[in-house]
mmCIF file of C-alpha atoms in Angstrom:
data_model
loop_
_atom_site.group_PDB
_atom_site.id
_atom_site.type_symbol
_atom_site.label_atom_id
_atom_site.label_comp_id
_atom_site.label_asym_id
_atom_site.label_seq_id
_atom_site.Cartn_x
_atom_site.Cartn_y
_atom_site.Cartn_z
ATOM 1 C CA UNK A 1 191.921 25.378 33.081
ATOM 2 C CA UNK A 2 193.571 25.808 36.496
ATOM 3 C CA UNK A 3 192.152 22.857 38.375
ATOM 4 C CA UNK A 4 193.248 24.198 41.747
ATOM 5 C CA UNK A 5 191.777 27.644 41.305
ATOM 6 C CA UNK A 6 189.171 28.334 43.931
ATOM 7 C CA UNK A 7 185.961 30.031 42.920
ATOM 8 C CA UNK A 8 183.622 32.003 45.107
ATOM 9 C CA UNK A 9 180.118 30.616 45.563
ATOM 10 C CA UNK A 10 178.670 33.270 43.230
ATOM 11 C CA UNK A 11 181.052 32.251 40.443
ATOM 12 C CA UNK A 12 180.333 28.549 41.010
ATOM 13 C CA UNK A 13 176.586 29.261 40.904
ATOM 14 C CA UNK A 14 176.989 31.037 37.569
ATOM 15 C CA UNK A 15 179.037 28.202 36.088
ATOM 16 C CA UNK A 16 176.498 25.561 37.130
ATOM 17 C CA UNK A 17 173.472 27.727 36.412
ATOM 18 C CA UNK A 18 171.908 27.257 39.848
ATOM 19 C CA UNK A 19 171.206 29.695 42.670
ATOM 20 C CA UNK A 20 173.571 30.417 45.551
ATOM 21 C CA UNK A 21 170.947 29.041 47.944
ATOM 22 C CA UNK A 22 170.951 25.788 46.005
ATOM 23 C CA UNK A 23 174.733 25.509 46.360
ATOM 24 C CA UNK A 24 174.417 26.153 50.119
ATOM 25 C CA UNK A 25 171.777 23.417 50.309
ATOM 26 C CA UNK A 26 173.930 21.014 48.286
ATOM 27 C CA UNK A 27 176.858 21.753 50.600
ATOM 28 C CA UNK A 28 174.792 20.917 53.698
ATOM 29 C CA UNK A 29 173.361 17.761 52.172
ATOM 30 C CA UNK A 30 176.733 16.581 50.877
ATOM 31 C CA UNK A 31 175.657 16.606 47.240
ATOM 32 C CA UNK A 32 178.370 19.106 46.316
ATOM 33 C CA UNK A 33 180.596 19.909 49.287
ATOM 34 C CA UNK A 34 182.225 23.347 49.395
ATOM 35 C CA UNK A 35 185.788 24.066 50.447
ATOM 36 C CA UNK A 36 186.426 26.333 53.436
ATOM 37 C CA UNK A 37 189.751 28.115 53.777
ATOM 38 C CA UNK A 38 191.387 27.482 57.156
ATOM 39 C CA UNK A 39 188.141 26.971 58.975
ATOM 40 C CA UNK A 40 186.558 30.133 57.549
ATOM 41 C CA UNK A 41 182.855 30.550 56.922
ATOM 42 C CA UNK A 42 182.946 31.329 53.182
ATOM 43 C CA UNK A 43 182.322 28.562 50.716
ATOM 44 C CA UNK A 44 184.715 28.003 47.788
ATOM 45 C CA UNK A 45 184.684 25.524 44.938
ATOM 46 C CA UNK A 46 187.523 24.176 42.812
ATOM 47 C CA UNK A 47 186.992 24.195 39.055
ATOM 48 C CA UNK A 48 187.917 20.521 39.040
ATOM 49 C CA UNK A 49 185.154 19.662 41.529
ATOM 50 C CA UNK A 50 182.630 21.515 39.358
ATOM 51 C CA UNK A 51 183.778 19.626 36.264
ATOM 52 C CA UNK A 52 183.506 16.266 38.061
ATOM 53 C CA UNK A 53 180.058 17.220 39.357
ATOM 54 C CA UNK A 54 178.838 18.176 35.883
ATOM 55 C CA UNK A 55 180.285 15.034 34.318
ATOM 56 C CA UNK A 56 178.072 12.707 36.352
ATOM 57 C CA UNK A 57 175.184 13.066 33.940
ATOM 58 C CA UNK A 58 173.303 9.965 34.989
ATOM 59 C CA UNK A 59 173.352 10.889 38.672
ATOM 60 C CA UNK A 60 172.122 14.423 38.025
ATOM 61 C CA UNK A 61 169.321 13.171 35.762
ATOM 62 C CA UNK A 62 168.224 10.491 38.242
ATOM 63 C CA UNK A 63 168.163 12.935 41.123
ATOM 64 C CA UNK A 64 166.052 15.321 39.097
ATOM 65 C CA UNK A 65 163.559 12.536 38.389
ATOM 66 C CA UNK A 66 163.501 11.257 41.949
ATOM 67 C CA UNK A 67 163.557 14.473 43.943
ATOM 68 C CA UNK A 68 162.793 17.308 41.506
ATOM 69 C CA UNK A 69 166.150 18.811 42.456
ATOM 70 C CA UNK A 70 167.220 22.015 40.753
ATOM 71 C CA UNK A 71 168.941 21.327 37.436
ATOM 72 C CA UNK A 72 172.125 23.078 36.349
ATOM 73 C CA UNK A 73 171.062 25.361 33.481
ATOM 74 C CA UNK A 74 173.536 23.716 31.115
ATOM 75 C CA UNK A 75 171.396 20.570 31.144
ATOM 76 C CA UNK A 76 167.910 22.057 31.192
ATOM 77 C CA UNK A 77 165.929 22.610 27.996
ATOM 78 C CA UNK A 78 162.722 24.390 28.989
ATOM 79 C CA UNK A 79 161.184 24.080 25.527
ATOM 80 C CA UNK A 80 161.754 22.316 22.218
ATOM 81 C CA UNK A 81 163.446 25.330 20.621
ATOM 82 C CA UNK A 82 166.169 25.273 23.273
ATOM 83 C CA UNK A 83 166.529 21.519 22.769
ATOM 84 C CA UNK A 84 166.764 21.900 18.994
ATOM 85 C CA UNK A 85 169.520 24.518 19.327
ATOM 86 C CA UNK A 86 171.536 22.375 21.743
ATOM 87 C CA UNK A 87 171.047 19.279 19.627
ATOM 88 C CA UNK A 88 172.522 21.111 16.640
ATOM 89 C CA UNK A 89 175.501 22.134 18.798
ATOM 90 C CA UNK A 90 175.995 18.485 19.727
ATOM 91 C CA UNK A 91 175.596 17.445 16.085
ATOM 92 C CA UNK A 92 178.333 19.861 15.023
ATOM 93 C CA UNK A 93 180.681 18.510 17.694
ATOM 94 C CA UNK A 94 179.935 14.886 16.780
ATOM 95 C CA UNK A 95 180.568 15.653 13.108
ATOM 96 C CA UNK A 96 184.176 16.478 14.041
ATOM 97 C CA UNK A 97 184.771 13.099 15.693
ATOM 98 C CA UNK A 98 186.364 10.594 13.277
ATOM 99 C CA UNK A 99 185.297 7.506 15.255
ATOM 100 C CA UNK A 100 181.608 8.257 14.670
ATOM 101 C CA UNK A 101 181.861 9.746 11.171
ATOM 102 C CA UNK A 102 179.602 7.037 9.707
ATOM 103 C CA UNK A 103 176.930 7.096 12.377
ATOM 104 C CA UNK A 104 176.809 10.579 13.860
ATOM 105 C CA UNK A 105 173.646 11.517 11.982
ATOM 106 C CA UNK A 106 171.975 8.407 13.432
ATOM 107 C CA UNK A 107 173.069 9.303 16.958
ATOM 108 C CA UNK A 108 171.655 12.808 16.535
ATOM 109 C CA UNK A 109 168.452 11.436 15.008
ATOM 110 C CA UNK A 110 167.751 9.053 17.911
ATOM 111 C CA UNK A 111 168.590 11.683 20.536
ATOM 112 C CA UNK A 112 166.300 14.053 18.627
ATOM 113 C CA UNK A 113 163.456 11.527 18.524
ATOM 114 C CA UNK A 114 163.693 10.812 22.251
ATOM 115 C CA UNK A 115 163.939 14.478 23.238
ATOM 116 C CA UNK A 116 161.168 15.581 20.928
ATOM 117 C CA UNK A 117 158.966 12.711 22.103
ATOM 118 C CA UNK A 118 159.135 14.251 25.563
ATOM 119 C CA UNK A 119 157.902 17.598 24.288
ATOM 120 C CA UNK A 120 155.309 16.192 21.868
ATOM 121 C CA UNK A 121 153.708 13.905 24.456
ATOM 122 C CA UNK A 122 153.711 16.339 27.356
ATOM 123 C CA UNK A 123 153.052 19.753 25.852
ATOM 124 C CA UNK A 124 150.384 21.423 28.005
ATOM 125 C CA UNK A 125 150.260 18.342 30.260
ATOM 126 C CA UNK A 126 153.515 18.499 32.256
ATOM 127 C CA UNK A 127 152.701 17.250 35.786
ATOM 128 C CA UNK A 128 155.161 19.642 37.438
ATOM 129 C CA UNK A 129 158.379 20.783 35.753
ATOM 130 C CA UNK A 130 158.120 21.346 31.977
ATOM 131 C CA UNK A 131 161.050 20.601 29.727
ATOM 132 C CA UNK A 132 163.821 18.043 29.624
ATOM 133 C CA UNK A 133 167.264 17.184 30.892
ATOM 134 C CA UNK A 134 169.743 16.947 28.007
ATOM 135 C CA UNK A 135 173.385 16.298 28.817
ATOM 136 C CA UNK A 136 176.204 14.651 26.930
ATOM 137 C CA UNK A 137 179.832 13.717 27.196
ATOM 138 C CA UNK A 138 180.967 12.985 23.656
ATOM 139 C CA UNK A 139 184.478 11.924 24.674
ATOM 140 C CA UNK A 140 182.942 9.206 26.845
ATOM 141 C CA UNK A 141 180.335 8.513 24.167
ATOM 142 C CA UNK A 142 177.331 9.207 26.366
ATOM 143 C CA UNK A 143 174.094 11.146 25.939
ATOM 144 C CA UNK A 144 171.492 11.381 28.716
ATOM 145 C CA UNK A 145 167.928 12.627 28.241
ATOM 146 C CA UNK A 146 165.181 12.745 30.856
ATOM 147 C CA UNK A 147 161.782 14.303 31.456
ATOM 148 C CA UNK A 148 159.352 14.573 34.363
ATOM 149 C CA UNK A 149 156.421 14.017 32.036
ATOM 150 C CA UNK A 150 153.575 11.512 31.994
ATOM 151 C CA UNK A 151 155.625 8.512 30.881
ATOM 152 C CA UNK A 152 155.117 5.894 28.196
ATOM 153 C CA UNK A 153 152.268 3.966 29.864
ATOM 154 C CA UNK A 154 149.982 6.984 30.254
ATOM 155 C CA UNK A 155 150.661 8.123 26.681
ATOM 156 C CA UNK A 156 150.211 4.727 25.038
ATOM 157 C CA UNK A 157 147.059 3.889 27.012
ATOM 158 C CA UNK A 158 145.249 6.371 24.804
ATOM 159 C CA UNK A 159 145.725 4.034 21.852
ATOM 160 C CA UNK A 160 146.213 0.775 23.783
ATOM 161 C CA UNK A 161 143.790 0.944 26.743
ATOM 162 C CA UNK A 162 144.471 -2.724 27.524
ATOM 163 C CA UNK A 163 148.041 -1.980 28.651
ATOM 164 C CA UNK A 164 148.401 -2.940 32.318
ATOM 165 C CA UNK A 165 151.827 -1.756 33.414
ATOM 166 C CA UNK A 166 154.980 0.124 32.506
ATOM 167 C CA UNK A 167 156.893 -2.920 31.228
ATOM 168 C CA UNK A 168 154.136 -3.791 28.747
ATOM 169 C CA UNK A 169 153.961 -0.175 27.613
ATOM 170 C CA UNK A 170 157.710 0.147 27.090
ATOM 171 C CA UNK A 171 157.733 -3.127 25.156
ATOM 172 C CA UNK A 172 154.975 -1.918 22.827
ATOM 173 C CA UNK A 173 156.703 1.439 22.414
ATOM 174 C CA UNK A 174 159.913 -0.214 21.247
ATOM 175 C CA UNK A 175 158.500 -3.090 19.220
ATOM 176 C CA UNK A 176 155.108 -2.409 17.663
ATOM 177 C CA UNK A 177 154.382 -0.096 14.792
ATOM 178 C CA UNK A 178 151.327 1.950 15.695
ATOM 179 C CA UNK A 179 149.359 2.997 12.657
ATOM 180 C CA UNK A 180 146.485 5.422 12.455
ATOM 181 C CA UNK A 181 147.078 8.944 13.588
ATOM 182 C CA UNK A 182 144.186 9.653 15.901
ATOM 183 C CA UNK A 183 143.930 10.185 18.785
ATOM 184 C CA UNK A 184 147.631 9.631 19.367
ATOM 185 C CA UNK A 185 149.531 10.575 16.264
ATOM 186 C CA UNK A 186 152.927 9.840 17.726
ATOM 187 C CA UNK A 187 154.458 6.724 19.060
ATOM 188 C CA UNK A 188 156.840 5.306 16.488
ATOM 189 C CA UNK A 189 159.985 7.214 17.457
ATOM 190 C CA UNK A 190 161.159 4.514 19.842
ATOM 191 C CA UNK A 191 160.815 1.826 17.136
ATOM 192 C CA UNK A 192 163.161 3.920 15.048
ATOM 193 C CA UNK A 193 165.535 4.125 18.021
ATOM 194 C CA UNK A 194 165.469 0.330 18.385
ATOM 195 C CA UNK A 195 166.189 -0.292 14.715
ATOM 196 C CA UNK A 196 169.118 2.129 14.727
ATOM 197 C CA UNK A 197 170.604 0.715 17.935
ATOM 198 C CA UNK A 198 170.236 -2.877 16.719
ATOM 199 C CA UNK A 199 172.154 -2.227 13.512
ATOM 200 C CA UNK A 200 174.903 0.081 14.799
ATOM 201 C CA UNK A 201 177.570 0.268 17.523
ATOM 202 C CA UNK A 202 175.181 2.089 19.840
ATOM 203 C CA UNK A 203 173.491 0.911 23.036
ATOM 204 C CA UNK A 204 170.567 2.288 24.990
ATOM 205 C CA UNK A 205 169.134 2.148 28.480
ATOM 206 C CA UNK A 206 165.587 3.468 28.783
ATOM 207 C CA UNK A 207 163.298 3.669 31.761
ATOM 208 C CA UNK A 208 159.736 4.837 32.301
ATOM 209 C CA UNK A 209 157.781 4.256 35.510
ATOM 210 C CA UNK A 210 159.310 1.091 36.956
ATOM 211 C CA UNK A 211 160.234 -0.427 33.582
ATOM 212 C CA UNK A 212 163.865 -0.609 32.512
ATOM 213 C CA UNK A 213 164.878 -1.508 28.986
ATOM 214 C CA UNK A 214 168.356 -2.406 27.841
ATOM 215 C CA UNK A 215 169.462 -2.917 24.283
ATOM 216 C CA UNK A 216 173.196 -3.411 24.193
ATOM 217 C CA UNK A 217 176.056 -5.600 23.058
ATOM 218 C CA UNK A 218 176.922 -8.392 22.695
ATOM 219 C CA UNK A 219 173.619 -9.722 21.369
ATOM 220 C CA UNK A 220 171.524 -6.553 21.170
ATOM 221 C CA UNK A 221 168.635 -8.490 22.649
ATOM 222 C CA UNK A 222 165.820 -6.341 24.005
ATOM 223 C CA UNK A 223 165.735 -6.847 27.778
ATOM 224 C CA UNK A 224 162.913 -5.301 29.776
ATOM 225 C CA UNK A 225 162.844 -5.674 33.541
ATOM 226 C CA UNK A 226 160.948 -4.196 36.483
ATOM 227 C CA UNK A 227 162.821 -2.028 38.914
ATOM 228 C CA UNK A 228 161.950 -1.561 42.613
ATOM 229 C CA UNK A 229 161.967 2.150 41.894
ATOM 230 C CA UNK A 230 159.276 4.095 40.046
ATOM 231 C CA UNK A 231 160.303 7.389 38.487
ATOM 232 C CA UNK A 232 158.163 9.909 36.635
ATOM 233 C CA UNK A 233 158.508 10.512 32.911
ATOM 234 C CA UNK A 234 161.321 8.897 30.957
ATOM 235 C CA UNK A 235 165.073 8.537 31.175
ATOM 236 C CA UNK A 236 167.296 7.496 28.276
ATOM 237 C CA UNK A 237 171.028 6.846 28.254
ATOM 238 C CA UNK A 238 172.571 6.449 24.796
ATOM 239 C CA UNK A 239 176.141 5.120 24.590
ATOM 240 C CA UNK A 240 178.329 4.795 21.537
ATOM 241 C CA UNK B 1 159.395 20.217 -9.744
ATOM 242 C CA UNK B 2 162.355 19.634 -7.463
ATOM 243 C CA UNK B 3 162.450 20.692 -3.834
ATOM 244 C CA UNK B 4 165.682 20.890 -1.861
ATOM 245 C CA UNK B 5 164.968 19.916 1.729
ATOM 246 C CA UNK B 6 168.003 21.813 2.994
ATOM 247 C CA UNK B 7 166.006 24.979 2.372
ATOM 248 C CA UNK B 8 163.901 23.933 5.373
ATOM 249 C CA UNK B 9 167.013 23.352 7.485
ATOM 250 C CA UNK B 10 169.870 20.869 7.695
ATOM 251 C CA UNK B 11 168.777 19.271 10.999
ATOM 252 C CA UNK B 12 165.220 18.127 10.358
ATOM 253 C CA UNK B 13 164.135 16.477 13.559
ATOM 254 C CA UNK B 14 160.877 17.587 15.157
ATOM 255 C CA UNK B 15 157.182 17.198 14.367
ATOM 256 C CA UNK B 16 156.622 20.856 15.038
ATOM 257 C CA UNK B 17 159.289 21.873 12.505
ATOM 258 C CA UNK B 18 157.981 19.297 10.021
ATOM 259 C CA UNK B 19 154.443 20.676 10.293
ATOM 260 C CA UNK B 20 155.666 24.233 9.850
ATOM 261 C CA UNK B 21 157.713 23.244 6.812
ATOM 262 C CA UNK B 22 154.764 21.399 5.272
ATOM 263 C CA UNK B 23 152.503 24.419 5.789
ATOM 264 C CA UNK B 24 155.114 26.759 4.294
ATOM 265 C CA UNK B 25 155.515 24.433 1.304
ATOM 266 C CA UNK B 26 151.818 24.493 0.356
ATOM 267 C CA UNK B 27 152.060 27.647 -1.736
ATOM 268 C CA UNK B 28 154.892 26.119 -3.806
ATOM 269 C CA UNK B 29 153.077 22.802 -4.042
ATOM 270 C CA UNK B 30 150.026 24.509 -5.519
ATOM 271 C CA UNK B 31 152.160 25.333 -8.562
ATOM 272 C CA UNK B 32 152.747 21.632 -9.300
ATOM 273 C CA UNK B 33 151.030 20.703 -12.549
ATOM 274 C CA UNK B 34 148.522 17.808 -12.489
ATOM 275 C CA UNK B 35 150.853 15.310 -14.158
ATOM 276 C CA UNK B 36 154.122 16.698 -12.868
ATOM 277 C CA UNK B 37 156.347 14.773 -10.450
ATOM 278 C CA UNK B 38 157.649 16.264 -7.223
ATOM 279 C CA UNK B 39 161.296 15.379 -6.636
ATOM 280 C CA UNK B 40 162.695 15.509 -3.122
ATOM 281 C CA UNK B 41 166.409 16.262 -2.862
ATOM 282 C CA UNK B 42 168.074 15.385 0.466
ATOM 283 C CA UNK B 43 171.434 16.826 -0.531
ATOM 284 C CA UNK B 44 172.846 19.007 2.260
ATOM 285 C CA UNK B 45 170.617 17.567 4.988
ATOM 286 C CA UNK B 46 172.792 16.512 7.952
ATOM 287 C CA UNK B 47 170.253 14.819 10.228
ATOM 288 C CA UNK B 48 166.806 13.591 9.242
ATOM 289 C CA UNK B 49 164.315 11.950 11.592
ATOM 290 C CA UNK B 50 160.952 10.167 11.418
ATOM 291 C CA UNK B 51 159.119 12.909 13.359
ATOM 292 C CA UNK B 52 159.941 15.548 10.757
ATOM 293 C CA UNK B 53 159.550 13.126 7.865
ATOM 294 C CA UNK B 54 156.151 11.909 9.075
ATOM 295 C CA UNK B 55 154.845 15.465 9.062
ATOM 296 C CA UNK B 56 156.277 16.367 5.667
ATOM 297 C CA UNK B 57 156.874 13.322 3.465
ATOM 298 C CA UNK B 58 154.003 11.101 4.627
ATOM 299 C CA UNK B 59 151.245 13.595 3.735
ATOM 300 C CA UNK B 60 152.947 14.234 0.385
ATOM 301 C CA UNK B 61 153.041 10.497 -0.271
ATOM 302 C CA UNK B 62 149.335 10.206 0.526
ATOM 303 C CA UNK B 63 148.554 13.195 -1.660
ATOM 304 C CA UNK B 64 150.792 12.505 -4.664
ATOM 305 C CA UNK B 65 151.400 8.754 -4.586
ATOM 306 C CA UNK B 66 153.824 7.766 -7.345
ATOM 307 C CA UNK B 67 154.279 11.374 -8.387
ATOM 308 C CA UNK B 68 156.417 11.821 -5.281
ATOM 309 C CA UNK B 69 159.982 10.876 -6.267
ATOM 310 C CA UNK B 70 162.826 10.694 -3.760
ATOM 311 C CA UNK B 71 166.317 11.368 -5.037
ATOM 312 C CA UNK B 72 168.969 8.963 -3.696
ATOM 313 C CA UNK B 73 170.858 9.872 -0.530
ATOM 314 C CA UNK B 74 173.888 8.347 1.201
ATOM 315 C CA UNK B 75 172.939 9.873 4.542
ATOM 316 C CA UNK B 76 172.279 7.009 7.007
ATOM 317 C CA UNK B 77 169.655 8.988 8.926
ATOM 318 C CA UNK B 78 167.742 9.627 5.685
ATOM 319 C CA UNK B 79 167.818 5.937 4.729
ATOM 320 C CA UNK B 80 166.775 4.753 8.201
ATOM 321 C CA UNK B 81 163.979 7.323 8.399
ATOM 322 C CA UNK B 82 162.539 6.415 4.983
ATOM 323 C CA UNK B 83 162.579 2.779 6.020
ATOM 324 C CA UNK B 84 160.521 3.364 9.182
ATOM 325 C CA UNK B 85 158.141 5.782 7.439
ATOM 326 C CA UNK B 86 157.383 3.059 4.889
ATOM 327 C CA UNK B 87 156.692 0.608 7.707
ATOM 328 C CA UNK B 88 154.334 3.051 9.416
ATOM 329 C CA UNK B 89 152.423 4.118 6.305
ATOM 330 C CA UNK B 90 152.584 0.632 4.718
ATOM 331 C CA UNK B 91 153.454 2.336 1.443
ATOM 332 C CA UNK B 92 156.681 2.509 -0.525
ATOM 333 C CA UNK B 93 158.376 5.690 -1.588
ATOM 334 C CA UNK B 94 159.282 5.831 -5.250
ATOM 335 C CA UNK B 95 162.920 6.653 -5.832
ATOM 336 C CA UNK B 96 164.649 8.073 -8.852
ATOM 337 C CA UNK B 97 168.297 8.438 -9.743
#
């Protein structure tokens, strides 16, 4: 790739999968600043700048949760079929990486559980934008998933009406086996995620509402804290 | 009777896909004789997850009990999934070699 090659705004919009108006807005707000040749009026973008922009997965996901900003198409899975197809693409890439040869199926399984949880819990109930954010950088060992759905507390309250806040709900989601299928037949995917992360060189950050959960080295102790910020839906960052 | 799960796909991860697979399998399952075991072969499956397994294996376990036999698998996602499905259903899968 020629890192210094300048792209017209239309080409940049196609690469990122957003509209030209969005790029103009991002330029004005400073989110993704365009290049202008010798004080001209036309906006240009370097391929390198676009790569750097796309690589900041966490920032893009957070902004989507906080401000409902437009998502680059490469990260947006509008339905579970799109997610499934992209997950298989990621699986095939991970399978080629020697350093994760023993655990790649586990990484795919936990990403699959988290992503599918979003669809299963929110189908027909999405508050605004349906679908999920799914981005990964396998060289860095990072997968980011997010949704603007109802969140863990709302979903679990159907089976645990006594739950008072997001931190309690996230704790239950990650630690307690919920048996009995009605009225909420789901709810054990995150226990699976915890067990996998605890036993393997994988860490996770998960947030829902104002609850933030960390399960990481060195001790793999489950830490759940309250953040000053409340975001809709769920956000998960898997690192390996 | 032996069923190869790879015929349902090699990345078995969602509830929706698990439900569809279970529904599609019913016609084959109806051919199982009253005292015959159903063997599940994981060979060729790349990724297996609890969502899919809970929609496919759990109802079979409830229906067939000890007549459901799982063939051994070295795939870590298969092993981890079977472990959590046993915790959820509070029943053990019978395995055969």
